PDB file of C-alpha atoms and ligand atoms in Angstrom:
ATOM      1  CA  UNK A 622     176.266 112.410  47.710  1.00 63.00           C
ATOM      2  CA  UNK A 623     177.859 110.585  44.770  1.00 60.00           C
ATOM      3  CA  UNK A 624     177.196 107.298  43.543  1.00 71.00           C
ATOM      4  CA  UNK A 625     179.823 104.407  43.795  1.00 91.00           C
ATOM      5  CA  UNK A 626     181.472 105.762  46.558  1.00 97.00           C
ATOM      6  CA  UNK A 627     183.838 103.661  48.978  1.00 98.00           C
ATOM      7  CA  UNK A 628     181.925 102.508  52.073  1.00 98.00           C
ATOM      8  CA  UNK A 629     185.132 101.974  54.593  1.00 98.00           C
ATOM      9  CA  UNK A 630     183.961  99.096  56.944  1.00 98.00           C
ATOM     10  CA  UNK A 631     185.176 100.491  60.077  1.00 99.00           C
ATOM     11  CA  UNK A 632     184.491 103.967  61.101  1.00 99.00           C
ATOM     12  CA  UNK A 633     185.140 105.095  64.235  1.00 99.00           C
ATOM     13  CA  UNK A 634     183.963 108.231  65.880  1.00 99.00           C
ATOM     14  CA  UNK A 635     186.142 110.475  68.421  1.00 99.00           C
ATOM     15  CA  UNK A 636     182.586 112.337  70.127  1.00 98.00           C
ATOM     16  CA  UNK A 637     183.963 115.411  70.631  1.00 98.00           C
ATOM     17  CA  UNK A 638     183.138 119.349  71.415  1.00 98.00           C
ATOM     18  CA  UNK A 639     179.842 118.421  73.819  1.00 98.00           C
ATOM     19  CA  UNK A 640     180.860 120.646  75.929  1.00 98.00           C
ATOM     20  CA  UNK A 641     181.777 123.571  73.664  1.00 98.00           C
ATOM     21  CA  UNK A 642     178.702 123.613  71.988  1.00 98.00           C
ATOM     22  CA  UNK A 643     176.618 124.375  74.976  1.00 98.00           C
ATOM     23  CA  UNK A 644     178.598 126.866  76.440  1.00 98.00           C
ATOM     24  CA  UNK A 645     178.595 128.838  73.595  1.00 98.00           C
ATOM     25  CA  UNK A 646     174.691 128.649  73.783  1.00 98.00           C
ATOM     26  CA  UNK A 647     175.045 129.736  77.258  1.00 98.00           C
ATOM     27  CA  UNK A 648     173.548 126.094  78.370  1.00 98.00           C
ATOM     28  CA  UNK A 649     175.128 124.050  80.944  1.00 97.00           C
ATOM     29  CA  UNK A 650     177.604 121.056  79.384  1.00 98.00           C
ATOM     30  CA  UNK A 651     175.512 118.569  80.152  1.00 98.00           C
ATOM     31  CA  UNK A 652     172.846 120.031  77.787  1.00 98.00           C
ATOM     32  CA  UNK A 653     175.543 119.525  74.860  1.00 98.00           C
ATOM     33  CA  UNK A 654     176.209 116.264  76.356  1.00 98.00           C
ATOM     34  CA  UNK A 655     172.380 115.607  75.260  1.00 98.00           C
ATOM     35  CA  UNK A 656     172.485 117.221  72.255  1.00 98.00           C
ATOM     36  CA  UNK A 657     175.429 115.183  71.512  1.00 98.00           C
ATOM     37  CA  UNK A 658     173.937 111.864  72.169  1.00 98.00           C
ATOM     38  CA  UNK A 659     170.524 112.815  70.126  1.00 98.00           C
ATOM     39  CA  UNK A 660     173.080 113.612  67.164  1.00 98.00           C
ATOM     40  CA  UNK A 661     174.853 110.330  67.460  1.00 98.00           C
ATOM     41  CA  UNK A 662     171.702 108.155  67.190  1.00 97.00           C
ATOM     42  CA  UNK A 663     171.307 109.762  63.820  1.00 97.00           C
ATOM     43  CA  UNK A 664     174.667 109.655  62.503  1.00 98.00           C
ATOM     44  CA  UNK A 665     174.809 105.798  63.819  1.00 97.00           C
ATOM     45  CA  UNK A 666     171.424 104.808  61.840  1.00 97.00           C
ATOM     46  CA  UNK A 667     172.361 107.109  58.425  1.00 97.00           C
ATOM     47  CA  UNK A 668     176.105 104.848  58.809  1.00 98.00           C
ATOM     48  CA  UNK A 669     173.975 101.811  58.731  1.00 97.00           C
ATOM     49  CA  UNK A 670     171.900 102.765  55.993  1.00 96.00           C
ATOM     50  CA  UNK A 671     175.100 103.597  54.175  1.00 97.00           C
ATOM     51  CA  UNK A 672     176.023 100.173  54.510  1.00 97.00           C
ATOM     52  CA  UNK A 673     178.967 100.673  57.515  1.00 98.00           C
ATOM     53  CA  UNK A 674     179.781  97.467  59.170  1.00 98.00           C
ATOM     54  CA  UNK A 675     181.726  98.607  61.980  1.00 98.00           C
ATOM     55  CA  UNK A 676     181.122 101.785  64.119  1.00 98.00           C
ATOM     56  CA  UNK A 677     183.430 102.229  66.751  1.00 99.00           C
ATOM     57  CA  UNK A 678     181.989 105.594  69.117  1.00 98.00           C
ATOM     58  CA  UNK A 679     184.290 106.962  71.697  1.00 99.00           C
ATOM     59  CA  UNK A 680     181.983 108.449  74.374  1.00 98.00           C
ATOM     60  CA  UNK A 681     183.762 108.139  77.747  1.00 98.00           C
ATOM     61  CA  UNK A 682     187.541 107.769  78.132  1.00 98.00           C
ATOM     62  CA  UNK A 683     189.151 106.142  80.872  1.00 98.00           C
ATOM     63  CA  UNK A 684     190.718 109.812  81.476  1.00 98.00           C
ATOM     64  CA  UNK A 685     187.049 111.383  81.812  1.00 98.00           C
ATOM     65  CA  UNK A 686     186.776 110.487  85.363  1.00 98.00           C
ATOM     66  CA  UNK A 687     188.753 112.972  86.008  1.00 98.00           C
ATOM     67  CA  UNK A 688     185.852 115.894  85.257  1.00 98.00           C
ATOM     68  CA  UNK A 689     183.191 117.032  87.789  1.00 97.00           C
ATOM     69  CA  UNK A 690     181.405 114.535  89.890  1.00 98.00           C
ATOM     70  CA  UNK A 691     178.217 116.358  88.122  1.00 97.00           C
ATOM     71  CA  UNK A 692     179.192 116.318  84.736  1.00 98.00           C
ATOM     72  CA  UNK A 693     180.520 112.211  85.303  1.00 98.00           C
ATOM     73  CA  UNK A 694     176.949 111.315  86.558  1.00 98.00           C
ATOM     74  CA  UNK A 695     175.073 113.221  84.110  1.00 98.00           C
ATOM     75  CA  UNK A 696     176.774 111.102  81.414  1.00 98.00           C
ATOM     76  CA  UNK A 697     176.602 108.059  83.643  1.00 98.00           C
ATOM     77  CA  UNK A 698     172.694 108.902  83.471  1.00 98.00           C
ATOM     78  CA  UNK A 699     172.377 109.359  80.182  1.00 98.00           C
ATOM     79  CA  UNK A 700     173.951 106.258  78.898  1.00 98.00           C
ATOM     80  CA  UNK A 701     171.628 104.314  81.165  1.00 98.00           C
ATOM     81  CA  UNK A 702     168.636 106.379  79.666  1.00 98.00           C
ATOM     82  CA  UNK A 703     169.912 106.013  75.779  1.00 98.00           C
ATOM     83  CA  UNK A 704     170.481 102.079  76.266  1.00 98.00           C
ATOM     84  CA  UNK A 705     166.891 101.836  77.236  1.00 97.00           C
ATOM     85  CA  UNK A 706     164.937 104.200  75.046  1.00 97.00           C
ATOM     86  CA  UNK A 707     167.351 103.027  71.996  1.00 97.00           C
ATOM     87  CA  UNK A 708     166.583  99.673  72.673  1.00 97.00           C
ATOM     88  CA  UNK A 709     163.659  98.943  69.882  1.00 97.00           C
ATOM     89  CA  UNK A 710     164.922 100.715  67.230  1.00 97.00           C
ATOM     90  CA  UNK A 711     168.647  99.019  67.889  1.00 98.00           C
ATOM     91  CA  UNK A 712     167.080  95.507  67.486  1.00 98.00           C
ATOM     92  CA  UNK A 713     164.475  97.099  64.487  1.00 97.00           C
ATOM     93  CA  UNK A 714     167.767  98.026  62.679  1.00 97.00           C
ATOM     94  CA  UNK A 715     169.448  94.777  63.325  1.00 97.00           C
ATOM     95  CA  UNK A 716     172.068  96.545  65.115  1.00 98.00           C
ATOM     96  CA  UNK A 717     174.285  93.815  67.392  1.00 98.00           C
ATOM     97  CA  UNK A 718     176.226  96.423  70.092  1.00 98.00           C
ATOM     98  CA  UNK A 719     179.294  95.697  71.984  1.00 98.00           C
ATOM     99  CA  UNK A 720     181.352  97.321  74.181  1.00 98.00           C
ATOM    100  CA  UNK A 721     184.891  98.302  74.558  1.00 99.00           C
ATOM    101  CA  UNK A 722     186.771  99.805  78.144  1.00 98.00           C
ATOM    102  CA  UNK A 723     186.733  98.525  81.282  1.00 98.00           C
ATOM    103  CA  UNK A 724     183.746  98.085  83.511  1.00 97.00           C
ATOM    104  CA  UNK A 725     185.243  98.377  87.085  1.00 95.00           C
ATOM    105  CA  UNK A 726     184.249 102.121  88.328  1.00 96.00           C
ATOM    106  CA  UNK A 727     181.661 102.112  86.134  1.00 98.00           C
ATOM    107  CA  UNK A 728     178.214 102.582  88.057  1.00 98.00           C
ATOM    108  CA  UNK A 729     176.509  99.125  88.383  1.00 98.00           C
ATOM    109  CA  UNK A 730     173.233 100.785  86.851  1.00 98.00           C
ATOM    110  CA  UNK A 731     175.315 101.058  83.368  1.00 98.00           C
ATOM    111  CA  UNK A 732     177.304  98.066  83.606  1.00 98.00           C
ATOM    112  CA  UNK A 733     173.389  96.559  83.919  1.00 98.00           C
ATOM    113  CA  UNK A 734     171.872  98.368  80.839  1.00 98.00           C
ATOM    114  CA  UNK A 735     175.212  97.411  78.823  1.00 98.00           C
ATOM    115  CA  UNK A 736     174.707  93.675  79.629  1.00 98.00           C
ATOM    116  CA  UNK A 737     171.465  93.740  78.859  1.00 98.00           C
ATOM    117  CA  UNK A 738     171.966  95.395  75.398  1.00 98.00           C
ATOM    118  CA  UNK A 739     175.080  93.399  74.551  1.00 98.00           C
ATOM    119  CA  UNK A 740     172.988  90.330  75.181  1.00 98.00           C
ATOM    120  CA  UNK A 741     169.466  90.778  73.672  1.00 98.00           C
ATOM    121  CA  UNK A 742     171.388  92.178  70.131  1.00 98.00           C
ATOM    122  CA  UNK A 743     174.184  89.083  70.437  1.00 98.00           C
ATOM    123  CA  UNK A 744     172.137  87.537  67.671  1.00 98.00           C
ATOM    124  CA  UNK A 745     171.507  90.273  65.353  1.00 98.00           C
ATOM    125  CA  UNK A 746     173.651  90.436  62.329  1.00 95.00           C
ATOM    126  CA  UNK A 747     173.591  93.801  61.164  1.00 95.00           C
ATOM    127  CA  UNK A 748     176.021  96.631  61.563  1.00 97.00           C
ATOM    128  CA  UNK A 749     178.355  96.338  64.561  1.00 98.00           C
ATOM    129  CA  UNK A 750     178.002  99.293  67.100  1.00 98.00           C
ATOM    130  CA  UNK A 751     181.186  99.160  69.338  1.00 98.00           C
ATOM    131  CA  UNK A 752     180.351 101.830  72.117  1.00 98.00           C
ATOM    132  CA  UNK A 753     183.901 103.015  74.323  1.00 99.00           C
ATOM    133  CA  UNK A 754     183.336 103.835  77.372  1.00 98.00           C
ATOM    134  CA  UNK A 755     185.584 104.309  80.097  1.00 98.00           C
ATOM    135  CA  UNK A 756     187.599 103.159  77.340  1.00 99.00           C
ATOM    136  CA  UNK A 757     191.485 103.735  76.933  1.00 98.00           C
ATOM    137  CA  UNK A 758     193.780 102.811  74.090  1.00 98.00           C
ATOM    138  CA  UNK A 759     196.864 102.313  76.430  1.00 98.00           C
ATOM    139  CA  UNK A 760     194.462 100.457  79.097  1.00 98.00           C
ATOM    140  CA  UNK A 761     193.596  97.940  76.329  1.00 98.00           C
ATOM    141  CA  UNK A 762     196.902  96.951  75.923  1.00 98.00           C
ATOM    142  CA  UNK A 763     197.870  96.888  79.175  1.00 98.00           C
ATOM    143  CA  UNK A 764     194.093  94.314  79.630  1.00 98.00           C
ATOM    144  CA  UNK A 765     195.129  92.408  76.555  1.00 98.00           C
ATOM    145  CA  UNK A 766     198.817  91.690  77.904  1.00 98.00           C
ATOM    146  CA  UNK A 767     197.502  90.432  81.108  1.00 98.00           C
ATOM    147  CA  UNK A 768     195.374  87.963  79.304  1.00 98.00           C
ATOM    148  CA  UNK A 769     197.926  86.742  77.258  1.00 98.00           C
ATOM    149  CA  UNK A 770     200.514  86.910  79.729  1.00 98.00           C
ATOM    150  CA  UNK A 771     197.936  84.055  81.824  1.00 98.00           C
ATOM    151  CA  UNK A 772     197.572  81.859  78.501  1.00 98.00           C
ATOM    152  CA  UNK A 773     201.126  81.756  78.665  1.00 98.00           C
ATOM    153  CA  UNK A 774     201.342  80.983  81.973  1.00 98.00           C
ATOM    154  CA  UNK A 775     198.716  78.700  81.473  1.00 98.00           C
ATOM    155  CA  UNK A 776     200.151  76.704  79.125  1.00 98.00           C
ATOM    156  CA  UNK A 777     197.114  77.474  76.899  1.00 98.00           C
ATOM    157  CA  UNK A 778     200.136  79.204  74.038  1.00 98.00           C
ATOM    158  CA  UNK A 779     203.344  79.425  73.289  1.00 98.00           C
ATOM    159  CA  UNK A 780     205.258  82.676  72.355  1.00 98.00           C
ATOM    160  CA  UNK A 781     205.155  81.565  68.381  1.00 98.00           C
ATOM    161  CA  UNK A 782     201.423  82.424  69.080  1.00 98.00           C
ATOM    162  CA  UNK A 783     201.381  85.525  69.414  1.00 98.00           C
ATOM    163  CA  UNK A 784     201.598  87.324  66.254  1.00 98.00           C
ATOM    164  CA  UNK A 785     199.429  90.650  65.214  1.00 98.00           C
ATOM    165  CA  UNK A 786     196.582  88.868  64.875  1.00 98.00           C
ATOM    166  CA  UNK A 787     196.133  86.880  68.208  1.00 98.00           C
ATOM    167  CA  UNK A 788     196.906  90.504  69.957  1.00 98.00           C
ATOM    168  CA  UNK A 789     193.731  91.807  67.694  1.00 98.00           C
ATOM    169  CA  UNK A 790     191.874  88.928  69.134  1.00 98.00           C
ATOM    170  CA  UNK A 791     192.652  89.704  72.686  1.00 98.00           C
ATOM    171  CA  UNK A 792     191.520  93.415  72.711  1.00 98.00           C
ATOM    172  CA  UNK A 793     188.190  94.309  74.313  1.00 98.00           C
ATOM    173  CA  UNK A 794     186.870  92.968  70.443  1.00 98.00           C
ATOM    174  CA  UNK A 795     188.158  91.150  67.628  1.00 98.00           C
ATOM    175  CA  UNK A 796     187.143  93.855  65.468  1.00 98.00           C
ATOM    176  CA  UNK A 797     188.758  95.169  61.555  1.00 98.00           C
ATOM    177  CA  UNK A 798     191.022  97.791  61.596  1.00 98.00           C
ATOM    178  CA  UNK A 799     189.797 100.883  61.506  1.00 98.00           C
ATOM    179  CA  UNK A 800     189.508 102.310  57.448  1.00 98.00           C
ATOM    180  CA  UNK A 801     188.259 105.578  58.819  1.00 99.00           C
ATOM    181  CA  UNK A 802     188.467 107.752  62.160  1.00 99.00           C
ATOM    182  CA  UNK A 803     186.766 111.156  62.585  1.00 99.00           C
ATOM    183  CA  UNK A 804     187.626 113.789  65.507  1.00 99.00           C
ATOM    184  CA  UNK A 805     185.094 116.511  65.611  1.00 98.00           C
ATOM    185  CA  UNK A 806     186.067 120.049  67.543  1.00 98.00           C
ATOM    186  CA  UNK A 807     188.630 120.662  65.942  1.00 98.00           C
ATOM    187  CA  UNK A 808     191.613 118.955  68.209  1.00 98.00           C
ATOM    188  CA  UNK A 809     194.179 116.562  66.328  1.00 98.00           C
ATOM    189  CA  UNK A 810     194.780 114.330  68.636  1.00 98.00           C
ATOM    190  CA  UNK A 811     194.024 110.602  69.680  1.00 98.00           C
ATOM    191  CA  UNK A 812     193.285 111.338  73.273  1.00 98.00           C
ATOM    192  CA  UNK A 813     193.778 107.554  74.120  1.00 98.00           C
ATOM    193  CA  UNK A 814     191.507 106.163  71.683  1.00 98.00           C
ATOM    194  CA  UNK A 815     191.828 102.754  69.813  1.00 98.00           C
ATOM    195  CA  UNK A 816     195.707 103.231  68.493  1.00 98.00           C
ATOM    196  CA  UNK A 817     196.528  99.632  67.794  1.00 98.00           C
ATOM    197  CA  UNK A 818     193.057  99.863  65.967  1.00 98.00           C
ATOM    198  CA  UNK A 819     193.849 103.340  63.936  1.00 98.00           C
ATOM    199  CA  UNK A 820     197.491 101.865  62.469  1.00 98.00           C
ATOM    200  CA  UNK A 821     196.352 102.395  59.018  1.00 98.00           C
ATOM    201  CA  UNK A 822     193.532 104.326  59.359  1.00 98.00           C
ATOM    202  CA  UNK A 823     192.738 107.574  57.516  1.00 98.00           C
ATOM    203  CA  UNK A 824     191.872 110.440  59.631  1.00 98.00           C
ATOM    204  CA  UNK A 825     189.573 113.049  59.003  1.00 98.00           C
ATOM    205  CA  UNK A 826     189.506 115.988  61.777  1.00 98.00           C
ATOM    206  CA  UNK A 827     186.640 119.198  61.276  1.00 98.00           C
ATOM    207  CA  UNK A 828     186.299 121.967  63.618  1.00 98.00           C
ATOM    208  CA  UNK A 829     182.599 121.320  63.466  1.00 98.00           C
ATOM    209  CA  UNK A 830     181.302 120.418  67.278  1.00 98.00           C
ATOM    210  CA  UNK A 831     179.687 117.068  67.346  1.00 98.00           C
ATOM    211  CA  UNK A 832     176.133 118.087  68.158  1.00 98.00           C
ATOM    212  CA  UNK A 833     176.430 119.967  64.918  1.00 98.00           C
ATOM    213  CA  UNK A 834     177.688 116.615  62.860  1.00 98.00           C
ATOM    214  CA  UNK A 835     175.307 116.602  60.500  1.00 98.00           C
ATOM    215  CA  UNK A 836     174.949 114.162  57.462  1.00 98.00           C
ATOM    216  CA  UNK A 837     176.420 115.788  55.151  1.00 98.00           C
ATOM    217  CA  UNK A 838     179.557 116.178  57.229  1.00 98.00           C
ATOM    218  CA  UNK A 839     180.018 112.759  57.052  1.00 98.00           C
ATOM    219  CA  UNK A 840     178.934 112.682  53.489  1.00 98.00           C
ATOM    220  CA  UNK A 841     182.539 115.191  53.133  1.00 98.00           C
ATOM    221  CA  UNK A 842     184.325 112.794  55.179  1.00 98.00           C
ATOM    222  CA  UNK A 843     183.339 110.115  53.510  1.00 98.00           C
ATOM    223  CA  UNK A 844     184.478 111.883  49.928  1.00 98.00           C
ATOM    224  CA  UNK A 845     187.668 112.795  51.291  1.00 98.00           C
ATOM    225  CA  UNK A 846     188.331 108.963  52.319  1.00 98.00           C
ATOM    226  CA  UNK A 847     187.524 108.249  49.187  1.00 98.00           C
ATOM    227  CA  UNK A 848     190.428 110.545  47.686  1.00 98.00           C
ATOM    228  CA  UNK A 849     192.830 109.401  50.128  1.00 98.00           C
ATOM    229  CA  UNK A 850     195.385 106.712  47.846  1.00 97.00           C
ATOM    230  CA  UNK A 851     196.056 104.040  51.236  1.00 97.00           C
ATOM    231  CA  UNK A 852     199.085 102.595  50.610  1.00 97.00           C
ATOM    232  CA  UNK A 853     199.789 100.254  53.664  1.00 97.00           C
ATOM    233  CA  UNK A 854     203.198 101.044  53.178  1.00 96.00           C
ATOM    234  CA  UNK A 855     203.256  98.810  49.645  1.00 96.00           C
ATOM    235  CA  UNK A 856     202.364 100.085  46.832  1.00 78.00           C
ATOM    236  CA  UNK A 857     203.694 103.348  45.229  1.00 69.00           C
TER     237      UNK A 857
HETATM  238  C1  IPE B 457     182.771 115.023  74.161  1.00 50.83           C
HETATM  239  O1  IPE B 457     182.520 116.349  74.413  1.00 50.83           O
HETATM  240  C2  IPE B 457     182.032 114.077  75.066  1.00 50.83           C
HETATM  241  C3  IPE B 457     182.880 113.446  76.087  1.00 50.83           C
HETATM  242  C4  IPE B 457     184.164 113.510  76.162  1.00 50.83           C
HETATM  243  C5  IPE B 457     182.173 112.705  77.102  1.00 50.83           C
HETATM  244  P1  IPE B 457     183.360 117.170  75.484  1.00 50.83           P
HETATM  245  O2  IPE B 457     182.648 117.089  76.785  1.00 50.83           O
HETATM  246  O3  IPE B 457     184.773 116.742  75.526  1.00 50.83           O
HETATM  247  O4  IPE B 457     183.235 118.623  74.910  1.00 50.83           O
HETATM  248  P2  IPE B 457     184.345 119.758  74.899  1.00 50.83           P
HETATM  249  O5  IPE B 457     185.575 119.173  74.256  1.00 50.83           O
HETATM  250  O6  IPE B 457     184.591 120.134  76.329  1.00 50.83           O
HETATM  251  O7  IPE B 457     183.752 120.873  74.117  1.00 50.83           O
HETATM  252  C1  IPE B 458     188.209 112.405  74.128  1.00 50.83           C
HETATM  253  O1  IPE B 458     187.713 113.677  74.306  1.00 50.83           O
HETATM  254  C2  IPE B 458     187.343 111.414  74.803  1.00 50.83           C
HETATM  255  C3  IPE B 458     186.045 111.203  74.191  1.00 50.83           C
HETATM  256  C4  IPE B 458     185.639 111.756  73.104  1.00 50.83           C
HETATM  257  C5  IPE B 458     185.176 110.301  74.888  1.00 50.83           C
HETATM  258  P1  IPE B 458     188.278 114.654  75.455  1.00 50.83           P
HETATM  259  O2  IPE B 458     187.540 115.918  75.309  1.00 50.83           O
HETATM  260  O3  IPE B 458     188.187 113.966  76.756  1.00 50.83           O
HETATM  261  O4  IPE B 458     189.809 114.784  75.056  1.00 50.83           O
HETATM  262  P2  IPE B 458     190.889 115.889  75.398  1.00 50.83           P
HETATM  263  O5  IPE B 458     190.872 116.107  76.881  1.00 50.83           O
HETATM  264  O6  IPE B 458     190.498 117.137  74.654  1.00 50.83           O
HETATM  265  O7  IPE B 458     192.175 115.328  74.872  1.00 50.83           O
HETATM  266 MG1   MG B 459     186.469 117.380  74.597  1.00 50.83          MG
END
């Protein structure tokens, strides 16, 4: 990779192509689902040691309920088991993880493990690991509204409160903007993910499937970024 490169502060990560991956091996999805979350681990640590603040991962979407009841609790599963075996080297990397989506029908096994993560790395100051799950772009607006809606009610604000800013505030987290947003698999789409977040974000889409998301395809996302001129609509 080359030196003096652009570190954006806020990637985010659209998980995608699990499930394609395996079938082409002729293994069930839930053995790319696996594969997947192995890969992920690695990209997350080589984005710390690149010096990443924010890593936002999309892993389940609110709309994922919809697949098999086997394929749901497989991932359900798995979460539980990566929270847990993850656990040392999270805190060894200074990792502090939060957690964006909504935890009603989420099994109370994971909401359990996610507690007990988001609390035993509230301290660490490292990069930020923001995991989705049962996470939905149009759900977090709809969550944030509410809340604000109550403040108002409350008495709490007043409509001159509410500028871009406080909204940020009130999503799931008061997190940066997002500088960069990958979507493995080849699909150009959002699929529900973080779009108040992605306003100005750069996007960067491969056809590579994300168990194969290797280093260096991050290393080429991370030079394209780098090429990209970001205007925010200012300068020319
Ligand atoms: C992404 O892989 C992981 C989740 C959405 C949970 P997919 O399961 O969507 O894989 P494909 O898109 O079917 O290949
Ligand atoms: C988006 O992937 C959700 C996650 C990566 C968690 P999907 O595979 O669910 O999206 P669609 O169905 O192709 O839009
Ligand atoms: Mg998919």
């Amino acid at each position: 990779m080359e030196k003096d490169l652009i570190i954006p502060t806020h990637v985010g990560i659209i998980v995608d192509g699990n499930g394609r991956w395996a079938t082409k091996r002729g293994l069930s999805r839930s053995m790319g689902h696996r594969e997947g979350a192995n890969n992920l681990k690695k990209i997350s640590l080589y984005l710390n040691k690149l010096g990443v603040k924010y890593l936002s991962v999309y892993v389940f979407s609110t709309e994922n309920f919809k697949r098999d009841e086997k394929e749901v609790n497989y991932l359900m599963n798995l979460f539980v088991k990566m929270f847990k075996s993850e656990f040392q080297e999270i805190m060894d990397n200074n990792v502090k993880v939060v957690f964006s989506g909504r935890r009603d029908k989420l099994p109370k096994d994971v909401v359990e493990a996610m507690d007990y993560l988001k609390e035993k790395t509230s301290n660490n100051n490292g990069c930020t690991l923001n995991i989705c799950i049962n996470y939905g772009g149009q759900s977090e607006i709809v969550d944030m509204t509410k809340k604000v809606c109550q403040l108002y009610k409350d008495g709490t604000i007043t409509l001159d409160d509410i500028d871009v800013d406080f909204v940020n505030k009130n999503l799931y987290q008061d997190l940066p903007p997002l500088d960069l947003l990958i979507r493995t698999s080849g699909e150009l789409r959002l699929s529900n993910f973080m779009m108040f977040q992605a306003s100005y974000a750069e996007f960067y889409f491969t056809s590579t499937l994300f168990p194969d998301f290797t280093e260096e395809e991050f290393d080429k996302a991370l030079e394209e970024f780098n090429k990209r001129d970001r205007r925010f609509g200012g300068k020319k």
